[in-house]
XYZ file of C-alpha atoms in Angstrom:
298
model
C -29.799 30.773 123.623
C -30.669 27.093 123.232
C -34.236 25.826 123.394
C -33.381 24.028 126.645
C -32.138 27.299 128.160
C -35.278 29.103 127.001
C -37.486 26.545 128.777
C -35.419 26.758 131.978
C -35.566 30.546 131.909
C -39.364 30.367 131.792
C -39.489 27.836 134.639
C -37.266 30.018 136.805
C -39.737 32.901 136.410
C -42.523 30.868 138.070
C -43.546 31.776 141.638
C -41.900 29.632 144.321
C -45.279 28.635 145.719
C -46.048 26.981 149.056
C -43.496 25.414 151.404
C -44.477 21.963 150.170
C -44.161 22.987 146.508
C -40.728 24.455 147.220
C -39.783 21.260 149.056
C -40.852 19.087 146.085
C -38.985 21.206 143.515
C -35.871 21.293 145.701
C -36.098 17.514 146.115
C -35.926 17.003 142.359
C -33.079 19.503 142.035
C -31.028 17.757 144.742
C -31.495 14.221 143.425
C -30.412 15.408 139.976
C -27.625 17.667 141.304
C -23.849 17.356 141.364
C -23.673 16.058 144.941
C -26.279 15.175 147.566
C -24.461 13.339 150.328
C -24.249 13.453 154.151
C -20.960 15.335 153.817
C -21.838 17.856 151.137
C -24.671 19.244 149.073
C -23.525 20.815 145.841
C -25.564 22.043 142.884
C -23.706 23.070 139.740
C -25.488 24.864 136.907
C -24.721 26.998 133.890
C -28.152 28.635 134.183
C -27.868 31.973 136.014
C -31.638 32.151 136.586
C -31.654 28.724 138.247
C -28.704 29.744 140.422
C -30.720 32.792 141.499
C -33.855 30.709 142.149
C -32.142 28.099 144.348
C -31.494 30.298 147.414
C -35.170 31.347 147.408
C -36.239 27.702 147.122
C -34.022 26.624 150.019
C -35.176 29.570 152.118
C -38.852 28.648 151.571
C -38.374 24.883 151.945
C -35.869 24.705 154.839
C -35.440 28.267 156.167
C -31.714 28.126 155.515
C -29.175 29.361 152.986
C -26.118 28.087 151.151
C -22.687 28.172 152.759
C -20.890 28.983 149.519
C -21.983 30.426 146.187
C -19.250 30.511 143.539
C -19.851 32.585 140.415
C -18.559 31.587 136.978
C -15.174 32.866 135.961
C -15.010 35.524 133.323
C -15.308 33.987 129.880
C -17.586 31.109 130.871
C -18.137 28.487 133.543
C -20.846 27.420 135.925
C -22.456 28.528 139.167
C -21.665 26.336 142.172
C -23.841 26.411 145.294
C -22.621 24.441 148.309
C -23.847 23.459 151.776
C -21.329 21.675 153.989
C -22.649 22.574 157.442
C -23.566 19.294 159.157
C -26.665 20.635 160.908
C -28.046 22.142 157.706
C -27.466 18.899 155.805
C -29.223 16.890 158.536
C -32.186 19.287 158.454
C -32.507 18.899 154.672
C -32.228 15.103 154.854
C -34.820 14.974 157.632
C -37.277 17.008 155.535
C -37.234 14.168 152.999
C -37.455 11.416 155.621
C -33.771 10.466 155.463
C -31.246 9.871 158.180
C -28.053 11.407 156.782
C -25.572 9.305 158.742
C -27.175 5.958 157.850
C -27.953 6.685 154.186
C -26.624 4.012 151.822
C -28.391 4.926 148.585
C -30.935 7.557 147.616
C -34.555 6.666 146.992
C -37.439 9.001 146.235
C -39.658 9.231 149.303
C -43.063 9.298 147.622
C -44.709 10.352 150.898
C -43.265 13.806 150.171
C -44.884 13.769 146.704
C -48.395 12.461 147.308
C -50.191 14.913 145.004
C -49.639 15.207 141.237
C -48.757 18.896 141.631
C -45.904 17.904 143.957
C -44.731 15.263 141.493
C -44.768 17.894 138.745
C -42.752 20.264 140.950
C -40.252 17.457 141.631
C -39.875 16.820 137.893
C -39.450 20.577 137.323
C -36.583 20.638 139.816
C -35.051 17.545 138.207
C -35.229 19.174 134.777
C -33.724 22.444 136.005
C -30.873 20.598 137.698
C -30.221 17.628 135.409
C -32.364 18.055 132.319
C -31.697 18.972 128.713
C -33.543 19.192 125.407
C -32.491 18.909 121.788
C -33.307 21.916 119.641
C -36.501 21.204 117.640
C -34.651 22.028 114.405
C -32.388 19.019 115.040
C -34.885 16.559 116.476
C -36.942 15.744 119.553
C -35.315 14.434 122.716
C -35.666 15.480 126.352
C -33.457 13.888 129.016
C -33.342 13.766 132.821
C -29.904 12.628 134.013
C -28.994 11.442 137.532
C -26.177 9.378 139.017
C -28.559 7.658 141.483
C -29.729 4.337 140.054
C -32.743 3.952 142.362
C -33.872 7.512 141.662
C -33.647 6.716 137.944
C -36.133 3.846 138.209
C -38.443 5.706 140.565
C -38.498 8.783 138.310
C -39.420 6.468 135.434
C -42.386 5.174 137.449
C -43.391 8.707 138.435
C -43.441 9.793 134.785
C -45.671 6.818 134.009
C -48.056 7.928 136.778
C -48.166 11.395 135.229
C -49.244 9.889 131.898
C -45.945 9.723 130.015
C -44.246 6.789 128.297
C -40.555 7.439 128.959
C -37.582 5.392 127.864
C -34.495 4.766 129.952
C -30.802 4.063 129.411
C -27.568 4.165 131.402
C -24.561 5.968 129.965
C -21.130 6.616 131.410
C -22.167 6.041 135.014
C -25.295 8.174 134.629
C -28.904 7.034 134.480
C -31.257 8.682 132.025
C -35.014 8.888 131.523
C -35.908 10.428 128.184
C -38.761 11.321 125.832
C -38.456 11.282 122.036
C -41.917 12.165 120.738
C -42.646 15.852 120.142
C -46.180 15.541 121.573
C -44.839 13.929 124.769
C -42.250 16.698 125.208
C -44.994 19.271 124.572
C -47.111 17.744 127.373
C -44.059 17.421 129.647
C -43.264 21.130 129.346
C -46.873 22.071 130.120
C -46.883 19.727 133.145
C -43.808 21.333 134.703
C -44.979 24.876 133.947
C -43.191 25.842 130.724
C -46.302 26.571 128.648
C -44.625 29.224 126.463
C -41.767 26.872 125.619
C -44.278 24.138 124.756
C -46.011 26.451 122.267
C -42.661 27.431 120.755
C -41.935 23.728 120.372
C -45.199 23.179 118.506
C -44.523 26.197 116.271
C -41.037 24.878 115.505
C -42.494 21.432 114.786
C -45.089 22.872 112.397
C -42.388 24.830 110.570
C -40.114 21.790 110.418
C -42.926 19.536 109.164
C -43.822 22.096 106.479
C -40.201 22.367 105.374
C -39.860 18.572 105.277
C -43.097 18.288 103.281
C -41.833 20.831 100.745
C -38.513 18.979 100.489
C -40.316 15.670 99.994
C -42.436 17.181 97.230
C -39.386 18.706 95.546
C -37.502 15.428 95.791
C -40.517 13.535 94.483
C -40.897 15.936 91.564
C -37.177 15.653 90.847
C -37.329 11.855 90.943
C -40.355 11.854 88.640
C -38.547 14.169 86.221
C -35.512 11.884 86.247
C -37.702 8.871 85.518
C -39.478 10.764 82.724
C -36.168 11.719 81.086
C -34.824 8.164 81.380
C -37.999 6.698 79.851
C -37.983 9.252 77.015
C -34.357 8.432 76.209
C -35.208 4.737 75.908
C -38.201 5.565 73.703
C -36.131 7.856 71.459
C -33.428 5.215 71.087
C -36.057 2.710 69.902
C -37.616 5.261 67.527
C -34.203 6.096 65.988
C -33.654 2.399 65.405
C -37.057 2.190 63.697
C -36.129 5.200 61.550
C -33.250 3.141 60.170
C -35.302 0.036 59.644
C -38.052 -0.166 58.482
C -38.472 3.647 58.526
C -41.144 5.734 60.234
C -43.321 5.786 57.090
C -43.545 1.998 57.195
C -45.144 2.030 60.639
C -48.910 1.994 61.178
C -50.310 5.528 61.123
C -51.025 5.713 64.873
C -47.516 4.510 65.768
C -45.865 6.755 63.168
C -47.645 9.852 64.501
C -46.677 8.930 68.054
C -43.024 8.407 67.070
C -42.905 11.806 65.290
C -44.551 13.446 68.301
C -41.930 11.979 70.633
C -39.048 13.115 68.383
C -40.471 16.646 68.341
C -41.031 16.692 72.124
C -38.201 14.708 73.732
C -38.771 16.071 77.262
C -42.574 15.899 77.395
C -44.504 13.484 79.578
C -46.994 11.020 78.117
C -49.829 13.211 79.386
C -48.357 16.175 77.526
C -47.918 14.110 74.355
C -51.560 13.072 74.612
C -52.633 16.733 74.671
C -50.316 17.578 71.734
C -51.748 14.821 69.542
C -53.938 15.841 66.628
C -56.644 15.134 67.485
C -55.895 14.988 71.265
C -56.087 11.518 72.812
C -55.992 10.139 76.343
C -52.820 9.436 78.243
C -53.684 5.726 78.290
C -53.988 5.780 74.503
C -50.516 7.325 74.081
C -49.122 4.913 76.658
C -50.599 1.978 74.734
C -49.126 3.241 71.443
C -45.724 3.782 73.055
C -45.706 0.222 74.405
C -46.491 -1.052 70.925
C -43.643 1.048 69.501
C -41.223 -0.295 72.103
C -42.291 -3.867 71.305
C -42.285 -3.369 67.506
C -40.206 -6.021 65.786
C -38.452 -5.380 62.518
């Protein structure tokens, strides 16, 4: 089960609530559904729990039921819930302050969503009907997708009122509000009632951050080791040249001892060479000697 499905499953277990709460959640579901027109209302979903919740929502909000409920075919598919009765459609439109026959384009009637709890219920319905989330292991992105342009902009404003900083794009005839920050998605899930999913998100983020930190440290250590080996190879090449001319014994004592120490310990760091010196010296001392060796002119 995907993380998005897990969150929707939790949301579908919430109580329906008052008539007005049911109305607000249904409003979001309809404006982010497959079809919400004067001729037909159709909600299509792959989430069985949402398909089971919808009849209860419509019963509480409008005291009516669906005309058709089509189950998925064996082997996969989606649930399809349809209302095509003209009187039912008019009743639903009227509940949101619309006149079905004269509707040109959908807008969100904010008079239906005066309180923040109603706005949150609307967003919950929108997420259940037209929302999705990336798995935390792959990244952080939560989307709300509608084909109503005005609803897109008004949802954006509503999210701002609720304290979020959404982004928006249009894609393939659809209009999308989305969040990309893990903390914003965490707060979003809490706002719409998916507190367990929000905690799972934070746990997944902590695990991902820890894994990334370990990988960064390993990569850093590996890069440091590569640099150490490359530097030692350059130093050894210079020392071998000095062995030929003028010879290690011809070098000053401090440089000669450092050259011999490097030959004997080709993979050691400068700090390790400093500890191996007899007597031990500081890393800066060994570094200074090595620079002098590298600059030594025959």
